[in-house]
Structures are given as structure tokens and as C-alpha cells.
XYZ file of C-alpha atoms in Angstrom:
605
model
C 3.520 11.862 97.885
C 0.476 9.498 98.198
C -1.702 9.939 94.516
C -4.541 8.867 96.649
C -4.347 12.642 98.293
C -4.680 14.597 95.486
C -8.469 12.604 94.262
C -10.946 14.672 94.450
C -13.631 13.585 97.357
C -16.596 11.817 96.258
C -18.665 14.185 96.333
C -16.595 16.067 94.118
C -15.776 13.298 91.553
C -19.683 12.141 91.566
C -20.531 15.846 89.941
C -17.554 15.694 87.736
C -18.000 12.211 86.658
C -21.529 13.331 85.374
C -20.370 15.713 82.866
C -20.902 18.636 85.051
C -17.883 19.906 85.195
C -15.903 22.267 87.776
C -17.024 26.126 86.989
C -19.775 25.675 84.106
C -16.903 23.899 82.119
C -19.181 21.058 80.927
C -19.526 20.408 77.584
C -22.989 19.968 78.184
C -23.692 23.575 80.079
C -25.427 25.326 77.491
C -25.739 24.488 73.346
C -23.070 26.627 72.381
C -20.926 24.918 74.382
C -21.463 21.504 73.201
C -21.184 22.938 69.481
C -17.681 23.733 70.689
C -16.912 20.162 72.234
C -18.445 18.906 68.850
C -15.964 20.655 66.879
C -13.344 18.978 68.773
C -14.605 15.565 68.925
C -11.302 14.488 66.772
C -9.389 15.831 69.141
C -11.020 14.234 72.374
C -11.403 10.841 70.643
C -7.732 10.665 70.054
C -7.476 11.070 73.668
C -9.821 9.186 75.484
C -10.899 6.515 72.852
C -7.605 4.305 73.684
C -7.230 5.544 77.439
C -6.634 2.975 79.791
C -7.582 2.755 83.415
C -5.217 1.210 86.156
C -6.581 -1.274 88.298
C -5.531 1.229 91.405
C -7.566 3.947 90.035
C -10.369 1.562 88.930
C -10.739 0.513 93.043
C -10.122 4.161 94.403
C -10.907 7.093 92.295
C -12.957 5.736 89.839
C -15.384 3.384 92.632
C -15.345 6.638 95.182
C -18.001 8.339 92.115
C -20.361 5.755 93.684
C -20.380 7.615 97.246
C -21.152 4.761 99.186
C -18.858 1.236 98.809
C -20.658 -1.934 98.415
C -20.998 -3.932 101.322
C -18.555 -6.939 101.542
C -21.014 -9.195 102.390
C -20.982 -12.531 99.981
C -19.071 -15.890 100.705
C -18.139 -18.553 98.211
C -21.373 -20.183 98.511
C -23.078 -17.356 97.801
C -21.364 -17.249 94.464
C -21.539 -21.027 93.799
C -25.695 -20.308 94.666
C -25.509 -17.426 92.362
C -23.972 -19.195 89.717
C -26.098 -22.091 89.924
C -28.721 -19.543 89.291
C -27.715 -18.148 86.783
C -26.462 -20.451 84.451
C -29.579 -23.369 85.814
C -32.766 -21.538 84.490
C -35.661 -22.186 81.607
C -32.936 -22.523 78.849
C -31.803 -26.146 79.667
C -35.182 -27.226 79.252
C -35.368 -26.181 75.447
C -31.847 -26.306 74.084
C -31.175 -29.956 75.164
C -34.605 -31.437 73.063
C -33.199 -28.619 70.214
C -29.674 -29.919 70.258
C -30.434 -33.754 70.283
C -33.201 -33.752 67.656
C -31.649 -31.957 65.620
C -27.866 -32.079 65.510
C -26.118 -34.638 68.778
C -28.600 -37.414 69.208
C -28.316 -39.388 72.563
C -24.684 -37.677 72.327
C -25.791 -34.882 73.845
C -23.825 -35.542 76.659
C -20.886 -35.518 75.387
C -21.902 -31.891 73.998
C -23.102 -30.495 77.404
C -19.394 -32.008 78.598
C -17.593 -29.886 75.349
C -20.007 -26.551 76.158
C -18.659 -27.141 80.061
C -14.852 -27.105 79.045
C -15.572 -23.693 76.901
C -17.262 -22.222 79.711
C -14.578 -23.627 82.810
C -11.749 -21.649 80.760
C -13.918 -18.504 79.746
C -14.213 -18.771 83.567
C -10.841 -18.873 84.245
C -9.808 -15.685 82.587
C -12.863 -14.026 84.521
C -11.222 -15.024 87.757
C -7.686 -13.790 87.255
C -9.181 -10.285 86.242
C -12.032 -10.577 89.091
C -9.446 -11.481 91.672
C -6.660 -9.107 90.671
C -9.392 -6.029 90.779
C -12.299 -6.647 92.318
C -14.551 -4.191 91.379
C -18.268 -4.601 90.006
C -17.674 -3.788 86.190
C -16.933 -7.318 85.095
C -15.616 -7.339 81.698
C -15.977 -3.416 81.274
C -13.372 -3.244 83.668
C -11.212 -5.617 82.782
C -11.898 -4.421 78.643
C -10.668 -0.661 80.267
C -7.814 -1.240 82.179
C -6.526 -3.597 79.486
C -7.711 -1.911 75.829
C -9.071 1.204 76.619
C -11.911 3.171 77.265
C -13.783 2.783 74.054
C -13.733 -1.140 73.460
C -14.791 -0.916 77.007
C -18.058 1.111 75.896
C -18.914 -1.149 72.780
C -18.399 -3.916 74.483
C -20.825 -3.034 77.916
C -23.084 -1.372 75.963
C -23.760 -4.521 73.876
C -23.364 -6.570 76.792
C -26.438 -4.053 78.884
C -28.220 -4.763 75.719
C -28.124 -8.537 75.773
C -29.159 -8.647 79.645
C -32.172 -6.680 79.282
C -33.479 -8.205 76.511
C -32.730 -11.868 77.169
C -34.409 -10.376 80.919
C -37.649 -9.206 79.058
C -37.784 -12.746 77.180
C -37.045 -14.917 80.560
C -39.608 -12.724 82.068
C -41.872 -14.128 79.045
C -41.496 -17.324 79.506
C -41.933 -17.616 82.979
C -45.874 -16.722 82.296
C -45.614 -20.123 80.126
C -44.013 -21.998 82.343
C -46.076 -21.116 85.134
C -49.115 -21.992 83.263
C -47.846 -25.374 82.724
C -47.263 -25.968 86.389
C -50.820 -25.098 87.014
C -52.187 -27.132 83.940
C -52.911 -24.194 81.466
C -50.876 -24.811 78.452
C -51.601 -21.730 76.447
C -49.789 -18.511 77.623
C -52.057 -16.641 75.531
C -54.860 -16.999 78.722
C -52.303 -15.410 81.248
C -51.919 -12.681 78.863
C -54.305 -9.558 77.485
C -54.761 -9.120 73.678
C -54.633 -5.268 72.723
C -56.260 -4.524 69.444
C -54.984 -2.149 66.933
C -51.032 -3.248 67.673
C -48.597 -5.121 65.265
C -48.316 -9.065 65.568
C -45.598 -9.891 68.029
C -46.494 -6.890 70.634
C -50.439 -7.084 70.815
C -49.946 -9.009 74.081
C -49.748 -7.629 77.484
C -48.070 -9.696 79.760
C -49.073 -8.325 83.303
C -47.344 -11.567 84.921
C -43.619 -10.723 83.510
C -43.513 -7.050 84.582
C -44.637 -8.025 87.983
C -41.705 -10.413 88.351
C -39.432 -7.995 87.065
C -40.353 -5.385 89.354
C -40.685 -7.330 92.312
C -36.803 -8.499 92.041
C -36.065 -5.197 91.228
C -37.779 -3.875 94.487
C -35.686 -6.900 96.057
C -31.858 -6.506 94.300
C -32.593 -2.469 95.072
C -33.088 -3.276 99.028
C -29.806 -6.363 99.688
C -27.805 -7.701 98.021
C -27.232 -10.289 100.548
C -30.977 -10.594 101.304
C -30.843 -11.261 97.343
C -28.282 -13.559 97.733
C -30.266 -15.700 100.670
C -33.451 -15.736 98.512
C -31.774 -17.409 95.579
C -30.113 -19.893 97.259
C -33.805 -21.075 98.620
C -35.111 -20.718 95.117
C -31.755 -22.407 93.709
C -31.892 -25.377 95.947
C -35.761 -25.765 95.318
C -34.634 -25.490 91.561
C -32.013 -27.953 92.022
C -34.271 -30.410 93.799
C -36.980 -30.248 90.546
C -33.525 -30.950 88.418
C -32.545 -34.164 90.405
C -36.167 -35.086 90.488
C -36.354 -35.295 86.635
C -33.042 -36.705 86.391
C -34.326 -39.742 88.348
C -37.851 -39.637 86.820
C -36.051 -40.419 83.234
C -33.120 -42.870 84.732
C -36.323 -44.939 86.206
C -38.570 -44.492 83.695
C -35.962 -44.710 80.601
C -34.451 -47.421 78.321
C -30.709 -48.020 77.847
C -31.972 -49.067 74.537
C -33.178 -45.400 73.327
C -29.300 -44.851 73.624
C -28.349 -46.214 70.465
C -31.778 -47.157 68.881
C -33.757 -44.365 66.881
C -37.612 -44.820 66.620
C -37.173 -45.025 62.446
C -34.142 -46.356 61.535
C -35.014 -46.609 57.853
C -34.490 -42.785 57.718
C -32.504 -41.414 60.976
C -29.533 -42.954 61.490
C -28.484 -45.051 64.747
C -25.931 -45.327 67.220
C -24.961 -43.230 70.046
C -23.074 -41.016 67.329
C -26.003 -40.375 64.475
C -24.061 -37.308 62.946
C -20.662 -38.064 63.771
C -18.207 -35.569 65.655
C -19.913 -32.630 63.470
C -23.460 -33.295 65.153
C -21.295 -33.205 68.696
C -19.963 -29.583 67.862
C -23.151 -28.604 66.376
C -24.888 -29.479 69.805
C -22.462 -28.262 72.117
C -22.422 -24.915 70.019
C -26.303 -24.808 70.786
C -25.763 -26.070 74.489
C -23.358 -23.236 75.693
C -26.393 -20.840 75.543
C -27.304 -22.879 78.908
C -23.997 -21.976 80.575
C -24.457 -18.251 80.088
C -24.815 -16.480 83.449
C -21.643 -17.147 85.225
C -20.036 -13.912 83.865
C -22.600 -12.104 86.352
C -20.621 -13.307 89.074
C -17.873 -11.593 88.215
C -19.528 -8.457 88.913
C -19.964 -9.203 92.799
C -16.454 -8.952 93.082
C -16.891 -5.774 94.917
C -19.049 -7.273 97.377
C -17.023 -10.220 98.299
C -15.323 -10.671 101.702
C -12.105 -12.236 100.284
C -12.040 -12.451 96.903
C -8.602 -14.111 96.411
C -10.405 -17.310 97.832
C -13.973 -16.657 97.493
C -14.395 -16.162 93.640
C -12.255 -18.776 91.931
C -14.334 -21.082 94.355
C -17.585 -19.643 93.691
C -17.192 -18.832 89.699
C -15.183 -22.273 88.350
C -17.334 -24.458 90.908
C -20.552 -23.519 89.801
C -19.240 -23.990 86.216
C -18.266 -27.512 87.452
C -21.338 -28.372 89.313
C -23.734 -27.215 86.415
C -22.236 -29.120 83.810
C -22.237 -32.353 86.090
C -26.362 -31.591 86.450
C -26.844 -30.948 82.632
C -24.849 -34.175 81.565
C -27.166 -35.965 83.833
C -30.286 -34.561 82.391
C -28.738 -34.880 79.241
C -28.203 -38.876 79.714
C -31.791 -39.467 81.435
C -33.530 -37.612 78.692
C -31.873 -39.711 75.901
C -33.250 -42.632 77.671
C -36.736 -41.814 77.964
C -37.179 -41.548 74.204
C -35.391 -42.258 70.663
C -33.755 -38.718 69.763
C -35.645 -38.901 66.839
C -39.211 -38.133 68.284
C -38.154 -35.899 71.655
C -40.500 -32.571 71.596
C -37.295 -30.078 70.251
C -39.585 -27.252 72.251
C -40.396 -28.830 75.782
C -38.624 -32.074 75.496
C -38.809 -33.312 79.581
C -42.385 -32.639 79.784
C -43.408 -33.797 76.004
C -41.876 -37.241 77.272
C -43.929 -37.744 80.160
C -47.053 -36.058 78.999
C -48.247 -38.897 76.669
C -47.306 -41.367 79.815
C -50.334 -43.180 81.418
C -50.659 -41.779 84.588
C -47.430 -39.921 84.258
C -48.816 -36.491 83.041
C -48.180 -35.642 86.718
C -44.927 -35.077 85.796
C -44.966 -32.278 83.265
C -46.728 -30.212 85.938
C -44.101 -30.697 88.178
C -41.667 -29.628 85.433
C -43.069 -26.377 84.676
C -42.860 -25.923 88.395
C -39.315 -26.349 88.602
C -38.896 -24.160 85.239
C -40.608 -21.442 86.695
C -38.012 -21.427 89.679
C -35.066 -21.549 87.472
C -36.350 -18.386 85.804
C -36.484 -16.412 88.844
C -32.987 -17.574 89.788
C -31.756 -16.517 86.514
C -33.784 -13.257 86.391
C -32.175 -12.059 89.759
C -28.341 -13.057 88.944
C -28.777 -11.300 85.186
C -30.353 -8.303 86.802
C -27.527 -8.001 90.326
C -24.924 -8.495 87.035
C -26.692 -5.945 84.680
C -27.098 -3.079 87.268
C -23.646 -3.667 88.560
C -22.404 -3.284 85.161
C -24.699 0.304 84.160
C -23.272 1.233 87.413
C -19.622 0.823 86.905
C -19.749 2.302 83.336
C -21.567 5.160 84.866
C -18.517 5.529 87.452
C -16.174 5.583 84.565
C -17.676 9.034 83.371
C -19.013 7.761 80.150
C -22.478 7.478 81.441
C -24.306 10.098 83.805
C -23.015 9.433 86.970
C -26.389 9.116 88.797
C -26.199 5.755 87.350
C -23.351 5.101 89.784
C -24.765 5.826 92.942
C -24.811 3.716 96.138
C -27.275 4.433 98.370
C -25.604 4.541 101.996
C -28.645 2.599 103.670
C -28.287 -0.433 101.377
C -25.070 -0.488 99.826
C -26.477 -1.076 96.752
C -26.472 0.741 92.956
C -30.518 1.592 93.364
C -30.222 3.997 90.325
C -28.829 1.450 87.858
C -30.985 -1.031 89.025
C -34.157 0.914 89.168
C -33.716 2.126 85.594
C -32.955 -0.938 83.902
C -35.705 -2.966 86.123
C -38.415 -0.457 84.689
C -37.325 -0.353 80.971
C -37.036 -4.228 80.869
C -40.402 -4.318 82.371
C -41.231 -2.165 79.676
C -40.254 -4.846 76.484
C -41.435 -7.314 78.593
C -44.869 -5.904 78.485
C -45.488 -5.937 74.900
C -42.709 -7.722 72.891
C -43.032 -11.300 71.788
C -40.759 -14.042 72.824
C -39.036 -14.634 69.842
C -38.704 -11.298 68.767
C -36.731 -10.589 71.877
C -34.558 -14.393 71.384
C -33.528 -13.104 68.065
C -31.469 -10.197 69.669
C -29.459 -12.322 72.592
C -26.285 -13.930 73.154
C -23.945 -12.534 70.236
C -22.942 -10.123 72.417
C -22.144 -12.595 75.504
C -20.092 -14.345 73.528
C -17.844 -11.573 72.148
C -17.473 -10.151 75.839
C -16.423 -13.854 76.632
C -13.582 -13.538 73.323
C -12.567 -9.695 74.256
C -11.952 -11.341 78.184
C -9.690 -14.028 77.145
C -7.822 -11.740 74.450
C -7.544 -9.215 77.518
C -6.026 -11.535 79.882
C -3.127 -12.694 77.423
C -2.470 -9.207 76.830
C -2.226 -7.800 80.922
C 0.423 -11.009 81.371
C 2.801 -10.156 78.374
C 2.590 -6.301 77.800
C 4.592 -4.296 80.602
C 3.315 -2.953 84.381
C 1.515 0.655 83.425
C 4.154 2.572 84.391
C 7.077 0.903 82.342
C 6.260 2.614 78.888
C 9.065 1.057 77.408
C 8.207 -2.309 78.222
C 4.536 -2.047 77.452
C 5.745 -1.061 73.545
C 8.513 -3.394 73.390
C 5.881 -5.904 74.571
C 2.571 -4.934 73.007
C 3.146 -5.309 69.313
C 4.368 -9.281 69.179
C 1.618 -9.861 71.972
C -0.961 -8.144 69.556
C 0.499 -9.648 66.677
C -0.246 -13.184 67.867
C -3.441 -12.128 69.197
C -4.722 -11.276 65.875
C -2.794 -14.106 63.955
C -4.473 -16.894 66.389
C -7.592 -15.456 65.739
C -7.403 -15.421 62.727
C -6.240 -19.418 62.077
C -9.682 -19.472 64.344
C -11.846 -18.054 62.079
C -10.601 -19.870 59.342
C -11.065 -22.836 60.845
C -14.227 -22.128 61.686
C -15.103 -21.501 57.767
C -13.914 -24.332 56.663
C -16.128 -26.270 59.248
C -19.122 -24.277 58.420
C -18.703 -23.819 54.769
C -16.673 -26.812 53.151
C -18.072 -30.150 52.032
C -17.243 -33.356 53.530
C -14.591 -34.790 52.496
C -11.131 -35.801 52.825
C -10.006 -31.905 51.625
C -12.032 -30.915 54.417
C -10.332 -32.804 56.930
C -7.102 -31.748 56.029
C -7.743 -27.941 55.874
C -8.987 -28.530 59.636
C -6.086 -30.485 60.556
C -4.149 -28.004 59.027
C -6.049 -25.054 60.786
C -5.387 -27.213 63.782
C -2.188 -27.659 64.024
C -0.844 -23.693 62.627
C -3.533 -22.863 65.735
C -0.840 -25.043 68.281
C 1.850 -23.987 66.936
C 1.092 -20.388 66.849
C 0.861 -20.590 70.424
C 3.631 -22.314 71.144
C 5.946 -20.431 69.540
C 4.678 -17.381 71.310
C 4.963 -18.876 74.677
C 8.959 -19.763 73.696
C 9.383 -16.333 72.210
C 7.215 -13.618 74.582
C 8.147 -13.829 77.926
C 5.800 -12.804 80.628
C 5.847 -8.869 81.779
C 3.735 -9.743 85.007
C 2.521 -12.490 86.735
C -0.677 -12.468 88.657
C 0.415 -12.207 92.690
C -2.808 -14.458 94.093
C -4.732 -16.032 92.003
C -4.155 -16.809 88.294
C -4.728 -18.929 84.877
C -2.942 -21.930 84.763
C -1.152 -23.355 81.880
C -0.721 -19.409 80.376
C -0.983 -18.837 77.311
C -2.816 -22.262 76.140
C -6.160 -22.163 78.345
C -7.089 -18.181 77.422
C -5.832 -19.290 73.695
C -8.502 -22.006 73.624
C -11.202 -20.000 74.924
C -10.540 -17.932 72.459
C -10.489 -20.888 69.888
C -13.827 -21.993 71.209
C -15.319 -18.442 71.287
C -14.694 -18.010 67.632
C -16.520 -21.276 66.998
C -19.247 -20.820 68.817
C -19.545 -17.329 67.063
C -19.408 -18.599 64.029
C -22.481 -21.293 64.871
C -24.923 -18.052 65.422
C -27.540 -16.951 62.436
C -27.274 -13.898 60.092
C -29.906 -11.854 61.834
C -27.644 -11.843 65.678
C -24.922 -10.423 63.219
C -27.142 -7.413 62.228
C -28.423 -7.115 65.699
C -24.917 -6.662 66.687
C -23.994 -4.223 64.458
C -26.926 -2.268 64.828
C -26.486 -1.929 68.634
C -22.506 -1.672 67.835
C -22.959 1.031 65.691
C -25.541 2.765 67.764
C -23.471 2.164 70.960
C -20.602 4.409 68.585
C -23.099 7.210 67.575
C -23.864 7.893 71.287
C -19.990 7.236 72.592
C -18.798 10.109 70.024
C -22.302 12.441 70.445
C -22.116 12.272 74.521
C -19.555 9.536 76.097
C -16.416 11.106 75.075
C -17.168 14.709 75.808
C -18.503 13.452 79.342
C -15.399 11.275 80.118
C -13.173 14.192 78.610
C -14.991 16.311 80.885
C -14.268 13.643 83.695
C -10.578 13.627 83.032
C -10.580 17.253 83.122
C -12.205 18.307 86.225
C -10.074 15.455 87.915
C -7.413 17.067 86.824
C -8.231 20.112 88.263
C -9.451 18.770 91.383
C -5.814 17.214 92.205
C -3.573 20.543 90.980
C -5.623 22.469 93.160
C -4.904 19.553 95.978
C -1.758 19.663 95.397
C -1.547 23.414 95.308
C -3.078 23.413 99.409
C -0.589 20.509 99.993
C 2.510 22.200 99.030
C 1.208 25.502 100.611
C 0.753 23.701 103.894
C 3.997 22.340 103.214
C 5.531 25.872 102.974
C 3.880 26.892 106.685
């Protein structure tokens, strides 16, 4: 008998995925029935916290809560645009002066080239999962069909977090950037001082909650109409990038390559910190790649995805990190590293020009593009996400909804256009910085743990072989990630020396080992039947490698961010999620005996 006849209908699923239960059974129907779901909250964690989707009942059952389907609308250029959009915005115009002052020097290149690698794997693991099961939950749905339904919650609900706060700061900036374009350098003009309020939210930015809510009003209406405006404002962007790129070839020095402005106390050479100062950088560099995850989540909405996203996702990667290593180069030639503006280092450079101010406007201009390009990818990938996790019966299922007319998840993005338009009316720029890109990268380390896992643990209906294969697979998992950590330690933490060197060669080489050894030892349960990672299990093991690095570069204060929203994301998973998803389970359940029940009866006549 086909399992697809006994789902429930839409219709039916959409009311049971929000909590609401066949009959009044919801958990949420009345207070004393929630005190009872409360008292068995042990109970209905043990069930649902480690329950694990399949990829057939992530694109049936579980996208048919939406109503509507997504329309299959988006070629590989449209992902290669909306890549290029989202990874080319305001950031690469602050982190490249940051990471050369301060840590690469004219090396920088070499960094952006390191931060590319990192991000081409990351991106390969995002493929096989995108191409395998196209749906729009990105890494939620890959983290629940592979580790269950509660990693999957943590992990989205930090991930929602990140988007709409690094949204509100984008949002920020663009009034700064903009004002630079038109030759007002303080942002402070564009923006209304409100008495009475604490330092950091006293100004109301007017300028960033119209942006936001005009791409809302435009993501909300088509996504391919969304699609065709980026790629105007992405090739615009692009044509600003190439502009600067041959602005500071013509205008630069070969000379500034190896030739600080005060050698008596920077050092020289094209190297100034050594191999650390290139790790350092790239660490602080790979902020600029973020952005190509959100391409993931158009999955659903691609005509073939098989050939469409491992195009559109790996050759944006590819094409981005050729454009930054270019900027990179013409910006170490325009100045020594050791006087380049660490906050607006393209336009600092060409402001104190004779007659080349010019050029800083023209800057700003092209900044203010990239933001609206990288506004509109993060907020298609952010709703897509809320909507998905909404499907999954964790969230209320309104979230989920696809509006017939424009095959698009209005509800999700509605809501989270209007509250980021809400802490990007008040909250400062920096506030907001402080609480971003932790959580990216962990997604980015749970993805490439998750695609090792699917290709050595057993098919989802071979029990046997998922046990059999599950405990060396997570055994090596944890073991590799572990050698990473340490190695990142003794990078961060140990003093130069020649001890140092050998605990990292050491780290190094138990690291290669360990996954050699596993690849001899674990043989693979499945193999991917279109598309998937080459070279299994060394490129996901480096991404993990890297991913452990780079975590290890952040500050103290994205750790407490992290596990404040962690720990929050927990209190509302055990006070609501799991008694809505139990409910979920149930009244699916239901819905299929009592299909089955009119099957066989049917059957009997």
C-alpha cells in the first residue's frame, strides 16, 4: 500500500501541525490541559527530542502543512546571482582593512584564498543534502532527518537569530553607507535622536526600516521577481567591485606589497606575521563568505536541482573568492598595511587623494548596493527557514503557509520582516555585531558532521545497520573533533616556540590519521544517487577542521550570546515545541489509521 495514501490532506495536517489537534486533543486547548502535557514532558522528550525525519516525509507530508508548493521557478544563474548577493555585501569593505592592519598584511590574499577553501567545502556538504532533498529548510532539514528533531530546533533557532540580527545591523549600515555616497559622512544626520533612551538605542533610524520593509513587501510578492531584482542590483554591485579593483591596480604601488610605511616598528615583507597572521586574517575574512548557506534554502524552488544547485551554490563560492582576492591585492597596493583605515579602508585610501575624493563617493555607492543584495538573500533564506521549522510542527504552523497566488511563505516572511524592522529602529550597530555569526558557523560544523553521518549509518529502514553503523561513525565524529579543538588551543593559547610547533604537528597528523583509518575501517551504508561530496570522508572532515578553527577565533561575549539564545531556544522547545510536535505526531497518526480504516473498508466492498 502507497504510505503517501494514508497522509492526512493539507488542510488537515496544516491544523494539526499547529498544535491544534484532532477533537480538542491539543495540549494547548485549555490550561488544564497543558498542566497535563507538562507533567509528561519527560515522557514526550524521550520521544520526539531524538526523532528523525525521512527525506520522503520531509518532501511530502511534512511540505503539504504549507498548502500551497513553492513555485519551481529559479535556474542556476539565479542561484550564482543570489549567491553573489549574498556573500558580496558591506562586510568586504570592513573586514579586509581589519584583517590586513591588524593580523595578514599585504597577505591578505592569501587569507581571502584560505577563507574561500573553508567555505567551497562547507558548500559542498550543503549541496549533497540540498540535492538529495530539496526542500526549503536548509540545515534544519538536513540537522532533522540526520540527528533529530531537537538539534534541529537549537540549531534553526540560533541560526533565525543570527539572520535577523545581522539583518537589523546591515539595515544600519546601509544609512552610513548611503550617506557616504551622497557626501554626508555622519550617519547620525540620517538618523533622529530620542531623548530619555539608553546609549546605543536613542537613535531612530527611519532609513533601515524602510529598506527592510520594502524587500519584505518584495520577497512576500516573487520570489522570482526577487530573484530578477538582485541580479540587476548584483551586477550593478559587481560593476562598483571591478571598478575599485582597477581604481587601486592603477592607482597602486607594487612597492606597498612588501614595504610598510614605518619599518622601524612594523615589520616588512609580504609575510609581516608569518603563517599565524595568515590564519588570523582568513579567520576574520570568512565573515565575508557568509550568505551562501541561504541558497540552500531555494532548493524547493529550483527547476532541477540535481544540476542547478551544485552550479549555483559552489560557483558563486568560486566566483566571490576570485573578486575578494582581487580587491584584496589592489588594496595592498594602494597603501602600506600599516596605515590602511581598519574601518573603511577603500574609501580612506582615496579620500586623502588630490582630486581623487571622487572615489569614496562612488564607493559608498556600490556599498549601499551590496547591502540590499545581501538584505534580500538573508531575508528569502531566513523566512524559508521560520517556514520549514513551522512545517515540522515545532512552530505554529501559520508560519508555514504558502499563499496560492504567490507561491511564497508570506507569514514567515512578514513576521520576521516587521520584528527586524523593529531592532533596526532603535539598536546600535555594534550592539547588534556583537550577537552574529557564532551561530553560522556552528550550523556550518553540525552540516558537515551530518553529511558524514547520512553516508556511513544505514538507509532508515535497516535498523540493524543504522546501530551496527552509528556508534564507530559517532565515535570518530567526536574523536576528530576533538583532535580539532585541541589543535585549535594550542594555536590560540601556547607560546611560540618549537613545543608549539610540535603539539600542532602532532594535532595534525592524529587529525589525518583519524580519518584515514575510518575511511579503511567504516564502509559506506549509502551513497548519494546524483549528486555528491567528492573525496568522502576527507573534504566534510576538513570543514569540520576549519569550522572548529574558525570557532575558536570568535570573542568571549559571541560565546555567551550563544548560550543565552541556546538555552532560551531549550526553555521554549520543552515549554511549547515538544508538546506541539507531539501533538503533530499524534493527530498524524490518527489521520492515517482512520485512512486506512476507509481503505480497507472499501477494500472489503
Amino acid at each position: 500500500m502507497d504510505k503517501g495514501a494514508l497522509m492526512p490532506s493539507p488542510d488537515e495536517t496544516c491544523c494539526v501541525g499547529g498544535g491544534g489537534g484532532a477533537g480538542g486533543s491539543s495540549s494547548f486547548s485549555s490550561l488544564r490541559a497543558y498542566g497535563r502535557a507538562l507533567a509528561q514532558t519527560p515522557r514526550r522528550l524521550a520521544a520526539r527530542a531524538c526523532a528523525a525525519a525521512s527525506p520522503g516525509e520531509e518532501m511530502s507530508r511534512v511540505r503539504a502543512r504549507s498548502g500551497a508548493d513553492m513555485a519551481r521557478a529559479l535556474r542556476w544563474p539565479d542561484l550564482v546571482g543570489l549567491g553573489l548577493g549574498g556573500m558580496v555585501g558591506a562586510g568586504v569593505f570592513v573586514t579586509t582593512g581589519r584583517a590586513t592592519r591588524l593580523y595578514a598584511g599585504p597577505a591578505v590574499v592569501v587569507s581571502y584564498a584560505i577563507a574561500g577553501l573553508c567555505a567551497l567545502l562547507s558548500a559542498f556538504c550543503y549541496t549533497e543534502f540540498a540535492v538529495d532533498m530539496p526542500v526549503a529548510g536548509g540545515a534544519f532539514s538536513y540537522l532533522r532527518v540526520t540527528f533529530g528533531e531537537l538539534a534541529a530546533f537549537l540549531t534553526g533557532a540560533n541560526l533565525i537569530m543570527e539572520y535577523v540580527f545581522s539583518n537589523a545591523a546591515v539595515a544600519r549600515s546601509f544609512t552610513a553607507y548611503l550617506g557616504t555616497a551622497v557626501g554626508v559622512d555622519a550617519p547620525s544626520k540620517w538618523r533622529i535622536a530620542v531623548p530619555g533612551l539608553p546609549k546605543g538605542f536613542n537613535e531612530v533610524d527611519l532609513v533601515a526600516v524602510g529598506v527592510i520593509l520594502l524587500i519584505t513587501v518584495c520577497i512576500c510578492y516573487s520570489t522570482k521577481e526577487s530573484s530578477s531584482v538582485n541580479m540587476v542590483l548584483t551586477a550593478v554591485h559587481v560593476l562598483f567591485i571591478l571598478f575599485v579593483i582597477v581604481m587601486g591596480f592603477w592607482r597602486g604601488d607594487t612597492r606597498n606589497l612588501t614595504r610598510p610605511a614605518d619599518p622601524e616598528h612594523n615589520p616588512g615583507g609580504f609575510f609581516p606575521h608569518g603563517a599565524a597572521g595568515v590564519f588570523n586574517g582568513a579567520a576574520m575574512v570568512y565573515l565575508s563568505y557568509i550568505g551562501y548557506d541561504a541558497v540552500s534554502t531555494m532548493a524547493e524552488e529550483v527547476e532541477r536541482p540535481s544540476r542547478d544547485i551544485p552550479i549555483g551554490v559552489s560557483g558563486s563560492v568560486v566566483l566571490v573568492t576570485l573578486l575578494y582576492c582581487l580587491m584584496a591585492a589592489s588594496m595592498s597596493m594602494l597603501l602600506p598595511y600599516d596605515v590602511i583605515d581598519t574601518e573603511a579602508p577603500f574609501s580612506g585610501a582615496f579620500k586623502g587623494s588630490s582630486g581623487w575624493g571622487w572615489v569614496s563617493n562612488v564607493i559608498g555607492a556600490g556599498a549601499s548596493l551590496g547591502i540590499l543584495t545581501s538584505l534580500m538573500v538573508a531575508m528569502l533564506g531566513q523566512a524559508r527557514y521560520l517556514c520549514v521549522i513551522g512545517r515540522s510542527g515545532v512552530m505554529p504552523a501559520w508560519l508555514a503557509r504558502v499563499h496560492p497566488r504567490t507561491a511564497t511563505p508570506v507569514n514567515a516572511s512578514a513576521f520576521l520582516g516587521v520584528f527586524t524592522a523593529a531592532l533596526a529602529l532603535f539598536t546600535e550597530l555594534d550592539i547588534l555585531l556583537n550577537l552574529v555569526c557564532i551561530g553560522t558557523l556552528f550550523v556550518f560544523y553540525m552540516v558537515a558532521n551530518a553529511v558524514v553521518y547520512r553516508r556511513y549509518v544505514g538507509a532508515d529502514d535497516d535498523e540493524e545497520g543504522r546501530r551496527r553503523g552509528a556508534v564507530p561513525t559517532l565515535a570518530f565524529l567526536l574523536a576528530f573533533s576533538l583532535v580539532a579543538l585541541c589543535f585549535t588551543l594550542v594555536w590560540k593559547l601556547a607560546p611560540r616556540g618549537g613545543a608549539r610547533t610540535g603539539l600542532l604537528v602532532a594535532c595534525g597528523a592524529a587529525a589525518a590519521a583519524a580519518v584515514a583509518a575510518f575511511r579503511a575501517l567504516v564502509p559506506q551504508a549509502r551513497r548519494p544517487e546524483l549528486w555528491g561530496v567528492p573525496a568522502m570522508p576527507w573534504v566534510p572532515a576538513a570543514s569540520v577542521f576549519l569550522n572548529v578553527f574558525l570557532l575558536g577565533s570568535l570573542d568571549r561575549p559571541s560565546y555567551v550570546r550563544f548560550g543565552f539564545f541556546t538555552a532560551a531556544a531549550a526553555l521554549v522547545y520543552v515549554l511549547y515545541s515538544v508538546h506541539a510536535s507531539y501533538d503533530a505526531d499524534e493527530g498524524a497518526a490518527a489521520a492515517a489509521l482512520d485512512g486506512a480504516k476507509v481503505l480497507d473498508e472499501d477494500c472489503k466492498v
